[in-house]
Every structure is written in C-alpha cells, then in structure tokens.
PDB file of C-alpha atoms in Angstrom:
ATOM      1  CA  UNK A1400     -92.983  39.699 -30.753  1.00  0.00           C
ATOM      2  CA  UNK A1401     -92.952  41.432 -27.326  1.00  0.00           C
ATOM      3  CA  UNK A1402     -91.766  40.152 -24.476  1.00  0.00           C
ATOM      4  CA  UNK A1403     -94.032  40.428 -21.215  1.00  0.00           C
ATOM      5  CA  UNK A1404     -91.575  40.612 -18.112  1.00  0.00           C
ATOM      6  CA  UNK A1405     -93.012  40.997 -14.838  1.00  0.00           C
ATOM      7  CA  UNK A1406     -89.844  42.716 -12.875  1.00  0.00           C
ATOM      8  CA  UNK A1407     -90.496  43.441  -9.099  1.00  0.00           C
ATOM      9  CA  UNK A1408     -88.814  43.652  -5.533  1.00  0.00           C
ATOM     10  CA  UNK A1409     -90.325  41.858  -2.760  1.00  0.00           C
ATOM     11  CA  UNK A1410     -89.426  40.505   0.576  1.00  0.00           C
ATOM     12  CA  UNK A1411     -88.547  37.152   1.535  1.00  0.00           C
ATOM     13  CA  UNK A1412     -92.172  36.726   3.220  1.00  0.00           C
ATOM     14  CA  UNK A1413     -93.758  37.636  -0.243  1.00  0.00           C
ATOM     15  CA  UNK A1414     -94.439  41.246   0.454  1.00  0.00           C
ATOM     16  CA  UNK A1415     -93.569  44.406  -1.991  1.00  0.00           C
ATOM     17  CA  UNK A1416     -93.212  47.291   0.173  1.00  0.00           C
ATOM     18  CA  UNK A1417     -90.958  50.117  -0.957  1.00  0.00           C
ATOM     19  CA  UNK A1418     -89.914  51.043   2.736  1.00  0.00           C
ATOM     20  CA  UNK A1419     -88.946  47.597   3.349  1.00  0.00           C
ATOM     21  CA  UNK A1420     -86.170  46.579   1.397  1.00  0.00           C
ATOM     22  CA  UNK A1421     -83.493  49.132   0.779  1.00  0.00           C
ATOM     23  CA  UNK A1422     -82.051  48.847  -2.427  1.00  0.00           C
ATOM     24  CA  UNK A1423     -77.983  49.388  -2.648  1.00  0.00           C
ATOM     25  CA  UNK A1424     -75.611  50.488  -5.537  1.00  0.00           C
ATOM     26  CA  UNK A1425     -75.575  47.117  -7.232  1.00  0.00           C
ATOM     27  CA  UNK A1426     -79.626  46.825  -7.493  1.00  0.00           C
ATOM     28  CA  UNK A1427     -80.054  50.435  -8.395  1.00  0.00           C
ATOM     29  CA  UNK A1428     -77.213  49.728 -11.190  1.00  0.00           C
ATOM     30  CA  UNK A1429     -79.075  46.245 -12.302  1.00  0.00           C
ATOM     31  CA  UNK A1430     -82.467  48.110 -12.585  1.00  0.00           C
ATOM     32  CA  UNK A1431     -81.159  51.379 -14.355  1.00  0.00           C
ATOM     33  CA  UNK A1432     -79.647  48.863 -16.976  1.00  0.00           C
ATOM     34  CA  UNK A1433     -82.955  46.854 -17.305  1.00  0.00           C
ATOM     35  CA  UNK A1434     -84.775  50.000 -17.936  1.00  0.00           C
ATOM     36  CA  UNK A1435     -82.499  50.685 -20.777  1.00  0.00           C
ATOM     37  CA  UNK A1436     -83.452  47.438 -22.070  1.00  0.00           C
ATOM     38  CA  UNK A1437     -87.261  47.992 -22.005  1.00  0.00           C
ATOM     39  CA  UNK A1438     -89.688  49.574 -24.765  1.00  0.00           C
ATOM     40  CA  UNK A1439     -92.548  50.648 -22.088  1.00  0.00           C
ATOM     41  CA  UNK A1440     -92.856  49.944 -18.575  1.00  0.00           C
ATOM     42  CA  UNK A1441     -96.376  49.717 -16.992  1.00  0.00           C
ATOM     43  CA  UNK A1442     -97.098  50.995 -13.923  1.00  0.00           C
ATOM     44  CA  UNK A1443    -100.493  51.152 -11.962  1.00  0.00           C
ATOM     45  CA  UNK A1444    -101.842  54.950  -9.911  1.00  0.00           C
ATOM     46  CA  UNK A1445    -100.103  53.915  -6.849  1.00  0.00           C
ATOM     47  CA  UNK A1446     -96.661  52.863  -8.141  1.00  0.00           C
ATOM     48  CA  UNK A1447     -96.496  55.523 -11.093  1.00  0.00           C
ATOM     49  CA  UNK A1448     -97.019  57.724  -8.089  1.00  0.00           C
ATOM     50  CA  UNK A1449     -94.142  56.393  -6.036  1.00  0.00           C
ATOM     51  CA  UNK A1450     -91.729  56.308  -8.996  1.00  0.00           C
ATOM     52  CA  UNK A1451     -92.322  60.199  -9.000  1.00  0.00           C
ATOM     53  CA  UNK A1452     -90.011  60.433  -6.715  1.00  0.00           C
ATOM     54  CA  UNK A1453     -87.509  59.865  -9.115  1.00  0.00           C
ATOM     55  CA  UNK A1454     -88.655  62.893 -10.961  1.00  0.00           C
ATOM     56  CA  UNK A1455     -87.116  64.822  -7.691  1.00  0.00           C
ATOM     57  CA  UNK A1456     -83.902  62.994  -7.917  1.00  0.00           C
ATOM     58  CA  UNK A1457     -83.738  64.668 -11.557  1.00  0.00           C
ATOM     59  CA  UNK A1458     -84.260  67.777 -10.344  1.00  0.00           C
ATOM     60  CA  UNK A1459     -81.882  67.510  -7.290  1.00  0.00           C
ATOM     61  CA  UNK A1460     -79.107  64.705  -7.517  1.00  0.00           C
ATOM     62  CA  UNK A1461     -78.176  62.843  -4.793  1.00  0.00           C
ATOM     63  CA  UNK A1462     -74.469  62.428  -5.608  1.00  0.00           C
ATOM     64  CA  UNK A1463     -74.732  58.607  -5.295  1.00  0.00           C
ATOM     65  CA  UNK A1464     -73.928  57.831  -9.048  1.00  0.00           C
ATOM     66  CA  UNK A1465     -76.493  54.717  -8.915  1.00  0.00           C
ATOM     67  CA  UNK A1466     -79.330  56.794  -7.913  1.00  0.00           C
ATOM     68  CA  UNK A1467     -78.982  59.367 -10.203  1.00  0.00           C
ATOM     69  CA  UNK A1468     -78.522  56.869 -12.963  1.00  0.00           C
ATOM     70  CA  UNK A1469     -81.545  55.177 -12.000  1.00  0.00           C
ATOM     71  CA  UNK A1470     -83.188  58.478 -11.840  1.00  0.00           C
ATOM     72  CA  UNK A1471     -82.104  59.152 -15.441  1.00  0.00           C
ATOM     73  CA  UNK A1472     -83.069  55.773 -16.813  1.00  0.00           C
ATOM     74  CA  UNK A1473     -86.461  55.483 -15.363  1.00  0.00           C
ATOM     75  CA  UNK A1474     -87.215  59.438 -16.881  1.00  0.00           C
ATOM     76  CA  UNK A1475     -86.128  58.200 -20.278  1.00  0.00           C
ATOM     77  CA  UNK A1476     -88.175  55.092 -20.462  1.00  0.00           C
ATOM     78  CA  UNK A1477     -91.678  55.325 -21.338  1.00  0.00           C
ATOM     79  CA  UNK A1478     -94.462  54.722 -18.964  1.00  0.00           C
ATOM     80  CA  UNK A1479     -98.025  52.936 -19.470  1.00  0.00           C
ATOM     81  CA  UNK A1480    -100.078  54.079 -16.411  1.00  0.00           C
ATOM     82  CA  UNK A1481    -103.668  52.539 -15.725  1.00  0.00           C
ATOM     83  CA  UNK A1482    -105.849  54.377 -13.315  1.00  0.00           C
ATOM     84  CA  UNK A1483    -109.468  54.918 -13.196  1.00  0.00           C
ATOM     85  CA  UNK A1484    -108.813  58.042 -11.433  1.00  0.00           C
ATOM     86  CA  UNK A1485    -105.949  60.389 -12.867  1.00  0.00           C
ATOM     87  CA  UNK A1486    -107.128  62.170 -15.621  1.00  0.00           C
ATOM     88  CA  UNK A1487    -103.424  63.518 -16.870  1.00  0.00           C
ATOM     89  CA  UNK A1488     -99.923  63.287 -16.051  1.00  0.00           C
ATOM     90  CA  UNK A1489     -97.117  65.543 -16.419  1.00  0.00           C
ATOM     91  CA  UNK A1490     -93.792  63.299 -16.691  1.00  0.00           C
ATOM     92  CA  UNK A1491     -92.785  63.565 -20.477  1.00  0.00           C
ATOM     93  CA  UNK A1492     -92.585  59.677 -20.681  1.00  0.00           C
ATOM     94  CA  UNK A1493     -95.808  58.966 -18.947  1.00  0.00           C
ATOM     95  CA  UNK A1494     -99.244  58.598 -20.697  1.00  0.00           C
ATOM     96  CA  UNK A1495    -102.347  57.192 -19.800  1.00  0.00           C
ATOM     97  CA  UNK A1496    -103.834  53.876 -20.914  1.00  0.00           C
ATOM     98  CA  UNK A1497    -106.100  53.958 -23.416  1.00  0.00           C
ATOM     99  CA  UNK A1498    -107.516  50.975 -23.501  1.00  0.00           C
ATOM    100  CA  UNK A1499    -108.211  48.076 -20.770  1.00  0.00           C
ATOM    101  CA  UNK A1500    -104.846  46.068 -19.713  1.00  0.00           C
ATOM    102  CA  UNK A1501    -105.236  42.826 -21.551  1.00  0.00           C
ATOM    103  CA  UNK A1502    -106.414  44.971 -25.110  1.00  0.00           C
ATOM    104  CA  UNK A1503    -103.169  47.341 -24.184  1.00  0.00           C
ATOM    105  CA  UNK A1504    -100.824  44.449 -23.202  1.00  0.00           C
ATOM    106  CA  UNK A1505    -101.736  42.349 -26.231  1.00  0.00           C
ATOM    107  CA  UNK A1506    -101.306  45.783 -29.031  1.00  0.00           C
ATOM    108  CA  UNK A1507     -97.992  46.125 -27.141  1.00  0.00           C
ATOM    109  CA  UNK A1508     -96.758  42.295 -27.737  1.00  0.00           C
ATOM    110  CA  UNK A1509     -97.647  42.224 -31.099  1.00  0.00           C
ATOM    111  CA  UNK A1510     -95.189  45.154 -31.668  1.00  0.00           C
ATOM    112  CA  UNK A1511     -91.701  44.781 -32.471  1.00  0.00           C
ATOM    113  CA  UNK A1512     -88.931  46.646 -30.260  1.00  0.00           C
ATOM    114  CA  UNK A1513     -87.407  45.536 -27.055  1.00  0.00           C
ATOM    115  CA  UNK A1514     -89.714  44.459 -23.944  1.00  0.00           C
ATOM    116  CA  UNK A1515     -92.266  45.657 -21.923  1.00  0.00           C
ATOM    117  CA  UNK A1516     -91.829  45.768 -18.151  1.00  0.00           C
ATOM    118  CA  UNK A1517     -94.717  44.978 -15.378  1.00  0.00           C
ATOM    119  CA  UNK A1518     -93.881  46.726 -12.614  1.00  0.00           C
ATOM    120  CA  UNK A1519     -96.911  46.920 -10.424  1.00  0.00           C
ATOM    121  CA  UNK A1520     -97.597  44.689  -8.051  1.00  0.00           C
ATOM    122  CA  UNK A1521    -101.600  44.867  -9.281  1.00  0.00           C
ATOM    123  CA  UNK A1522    -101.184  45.131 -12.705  1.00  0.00           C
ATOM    124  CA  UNK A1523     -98.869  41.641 -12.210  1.00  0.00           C
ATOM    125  CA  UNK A1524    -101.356  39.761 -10.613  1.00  0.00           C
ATOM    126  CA  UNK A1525    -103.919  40.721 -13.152  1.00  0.00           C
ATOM    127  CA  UNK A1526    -101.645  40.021 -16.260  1.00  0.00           C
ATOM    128  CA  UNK A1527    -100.752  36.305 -14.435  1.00  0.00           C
ATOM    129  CA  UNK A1528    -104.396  35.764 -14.408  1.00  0.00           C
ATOM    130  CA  UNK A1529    -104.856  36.548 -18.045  1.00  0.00           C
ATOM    131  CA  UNK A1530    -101.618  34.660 -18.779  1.00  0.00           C
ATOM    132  CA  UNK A1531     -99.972  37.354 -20.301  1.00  0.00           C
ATOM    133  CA  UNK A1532     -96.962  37.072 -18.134  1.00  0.00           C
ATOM    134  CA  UNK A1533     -93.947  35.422 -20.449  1.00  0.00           C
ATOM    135  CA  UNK A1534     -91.091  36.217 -17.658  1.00  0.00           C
ATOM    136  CA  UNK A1535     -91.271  36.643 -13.513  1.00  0.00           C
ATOM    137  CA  UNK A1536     -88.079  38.715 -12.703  1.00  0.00           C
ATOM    138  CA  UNK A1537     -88.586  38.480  -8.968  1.00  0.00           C
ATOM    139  CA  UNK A1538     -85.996  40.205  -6.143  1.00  0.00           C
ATOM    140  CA  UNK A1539     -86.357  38.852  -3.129  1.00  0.00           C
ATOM    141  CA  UNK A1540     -84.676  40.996  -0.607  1.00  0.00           C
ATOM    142  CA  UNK A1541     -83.259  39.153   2.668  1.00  0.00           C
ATOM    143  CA  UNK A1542     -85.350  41.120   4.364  1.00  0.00           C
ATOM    144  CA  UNK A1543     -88.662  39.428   6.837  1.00  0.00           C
ATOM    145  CA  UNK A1544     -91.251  42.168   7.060  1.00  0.00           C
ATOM    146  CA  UNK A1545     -94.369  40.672   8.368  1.00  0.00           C
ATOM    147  CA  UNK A1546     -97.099  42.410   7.030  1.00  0.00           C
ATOM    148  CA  UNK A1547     -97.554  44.012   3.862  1.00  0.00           C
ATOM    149  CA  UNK A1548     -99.181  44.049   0.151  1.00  0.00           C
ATOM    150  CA  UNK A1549     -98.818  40.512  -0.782  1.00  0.00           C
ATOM    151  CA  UNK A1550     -97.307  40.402  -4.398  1.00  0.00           C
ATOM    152  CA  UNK A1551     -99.863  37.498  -5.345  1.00  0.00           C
ATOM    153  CA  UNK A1552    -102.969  38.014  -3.466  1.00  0.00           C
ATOM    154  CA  UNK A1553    -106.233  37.536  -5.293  1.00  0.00           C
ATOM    155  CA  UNK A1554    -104.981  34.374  -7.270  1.00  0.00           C
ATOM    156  CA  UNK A1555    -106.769  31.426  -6.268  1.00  0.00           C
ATOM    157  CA  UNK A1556    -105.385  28.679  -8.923  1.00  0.00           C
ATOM    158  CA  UNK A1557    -101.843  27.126  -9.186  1.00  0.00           C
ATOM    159  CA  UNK A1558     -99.635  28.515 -11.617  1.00  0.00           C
ATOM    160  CA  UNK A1559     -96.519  26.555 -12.199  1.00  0.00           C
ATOM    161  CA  UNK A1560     -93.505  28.528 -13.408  1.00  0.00           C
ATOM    162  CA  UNK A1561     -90.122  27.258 -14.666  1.00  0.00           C
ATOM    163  CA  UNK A1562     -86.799  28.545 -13.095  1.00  0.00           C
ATOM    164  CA  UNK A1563     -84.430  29.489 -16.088  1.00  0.00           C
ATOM    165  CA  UNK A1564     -81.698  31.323 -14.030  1.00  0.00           C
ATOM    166  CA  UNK A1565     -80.975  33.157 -10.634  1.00  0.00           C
ATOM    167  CA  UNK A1566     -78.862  36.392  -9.904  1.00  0.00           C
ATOM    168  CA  UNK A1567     -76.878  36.967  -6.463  1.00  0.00           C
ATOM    169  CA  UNK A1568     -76.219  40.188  -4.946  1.00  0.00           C
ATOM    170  CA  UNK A1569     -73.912  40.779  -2.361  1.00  0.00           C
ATOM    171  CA  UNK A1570     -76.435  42.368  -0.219  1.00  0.00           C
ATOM    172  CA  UNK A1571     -78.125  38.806  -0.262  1.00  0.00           C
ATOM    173  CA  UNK A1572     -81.020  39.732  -2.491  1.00  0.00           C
ATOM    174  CA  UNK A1573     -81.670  36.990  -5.323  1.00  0.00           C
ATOM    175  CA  UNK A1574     -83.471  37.548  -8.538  1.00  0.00           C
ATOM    176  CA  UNK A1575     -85.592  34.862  -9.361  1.00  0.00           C
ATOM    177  CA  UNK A1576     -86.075  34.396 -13.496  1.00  0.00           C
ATOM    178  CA  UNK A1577     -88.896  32.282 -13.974  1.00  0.00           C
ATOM    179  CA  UNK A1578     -90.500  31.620 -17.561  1.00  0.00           C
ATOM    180  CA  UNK A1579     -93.990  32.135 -17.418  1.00  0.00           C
ATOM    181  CA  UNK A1580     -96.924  29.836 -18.986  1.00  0.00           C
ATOM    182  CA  UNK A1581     -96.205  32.046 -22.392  1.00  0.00           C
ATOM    183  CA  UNK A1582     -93.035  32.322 -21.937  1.00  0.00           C
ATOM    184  CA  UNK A1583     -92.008  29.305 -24.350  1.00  0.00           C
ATOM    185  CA  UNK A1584     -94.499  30.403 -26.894  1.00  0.00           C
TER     186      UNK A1584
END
C-alpha cells in the first residue's frame, strides 16, 4: 500500500508563499531526489500552475545544475491536478483528476509502486481533514514573512502528529517528518 506524504515549504510563521523563501542548491537537490522517489504528485490549479515554470527551465536551462535537475525531475514525475476550472493540460506528465480527491487518493493508496506526494497547500488541508495524510514532510524556511496563505487554515480540530525525524540544511531550513494519524496503519 501507498504511502500519502504531504511534502511542502513554508515559513517559520506558518505561511507557504513561493516568493518568500528562496530555495538554495541543497533544497533544490533534496526535492529533485524526492521526486524521483514518488509514483504521482498531486497538485491543485494554482500550484500545478506555478510548477509550470519549471516547464521553462526545460526549455531554457539555467546553468545552476540543481535547478535544472529539479526541472528534469519534476517533468518526469507524474502529476494529479484537481481543478474545477481547467479543462486540459499540456505537460506530458500532467492529467486531470477524474474523480473527487478522497475517491482519487484512496484508488491511488491501494496501488502498489512508490508514494504519492501532496504538494498543495489546499489539497493538504483537505486530505488532513479526511485523514488521508500518513506523512507531513514540512520545510520550514528561517524566513518571518508576516502575511500569507496559511498552510493550515480552515482546520478547526486538533490533530496530533508524531515527530519521527528532522533534516538540517545549512541555509537553516528544517524539515519536519511527522507521521500522520494513518501513518502507523
């Protein structure tokens, strides 16, 4: 069976915002490797969108080795994009969902191959409520920002997760490995 692994940067005030943390050659090395280690990713519109991007880093490398390895890795994992408003998409390793997230999440778990990857900050919050969740992979960037999306907005009950490891990056950013509620199931 599947494992469920939310996977997400965020600042140390709770916020995921892109344009706030800035992402070095260690991180972009950690999360090219991760992608290699992941069946599917699922992304929501607004993130699938941003992760475009990437699609131009293809096209034109950079020259920074990390980057265009991250490039490369996110292009050759698949993609699970729910949105209620795209109608098609036009990265090779993108599709729409089919079916609602929970139905979608819980065909993908019962699959066997290597993980499945949240990496939306909606699509997390709505997968935590439905328990879904079997691993947080949380970055927290040392980074204050204020005002933002906050990663867990909309929950109103107390989930209690438990810390299985940590990972240190020079920058100062810390992954966070938490086991979710299903995570010992």
């Amino acid at each position: 069976m599947k494992k469920v692994i939310a996977a997400i940067n965020m600042t140390l005030d709770g916020f995921c915002d892109h344009t706030a943390v800035i992402p070095d050659e260690e991180i972009h090395q950690h999360y090219a490797d991760l992608l290699r280690t992941a069946d599917i990713t699922l992304y929501g519109r607004i993130t699938y969108q941003l992760m475009e991007f990437w699609r131009t880093v293809l096209e034109n490398p950079t020259g920074d080795k990390t980057m265009d390895d991250f490039a490369q890795a996110i292009d050759n994992t698949p993609k699970l994009v729910f949105s209620r408003t795209l109608k098609t998409l036009d990265w090779k390793s993108a599709k729409l969902a089919e079916q609602d997230l929970e139905k979608e999440v819980l065909t993908l778990k019962q699959q066997s191959g290597k993980d499945v990857f949240v990496c939306s900050p909606s699509l997390i919050v709505a997968l935590t409520k439905l328990r879904l969740i079997d691993e947080y992979q949380l970055c927290v960037h040392p980074v204050i920002a204020g005002s933002g999306l906050p990663l867990f907005k909309d929950l109103r009950e107390r989930i209690v997760l438990k810390l299985i490891k940590t990972k240190t990056f020079r920058s100062g950013a810390v992954i966070l490995y938490y086991e979710g509620e299903r995570g010992s199931s």
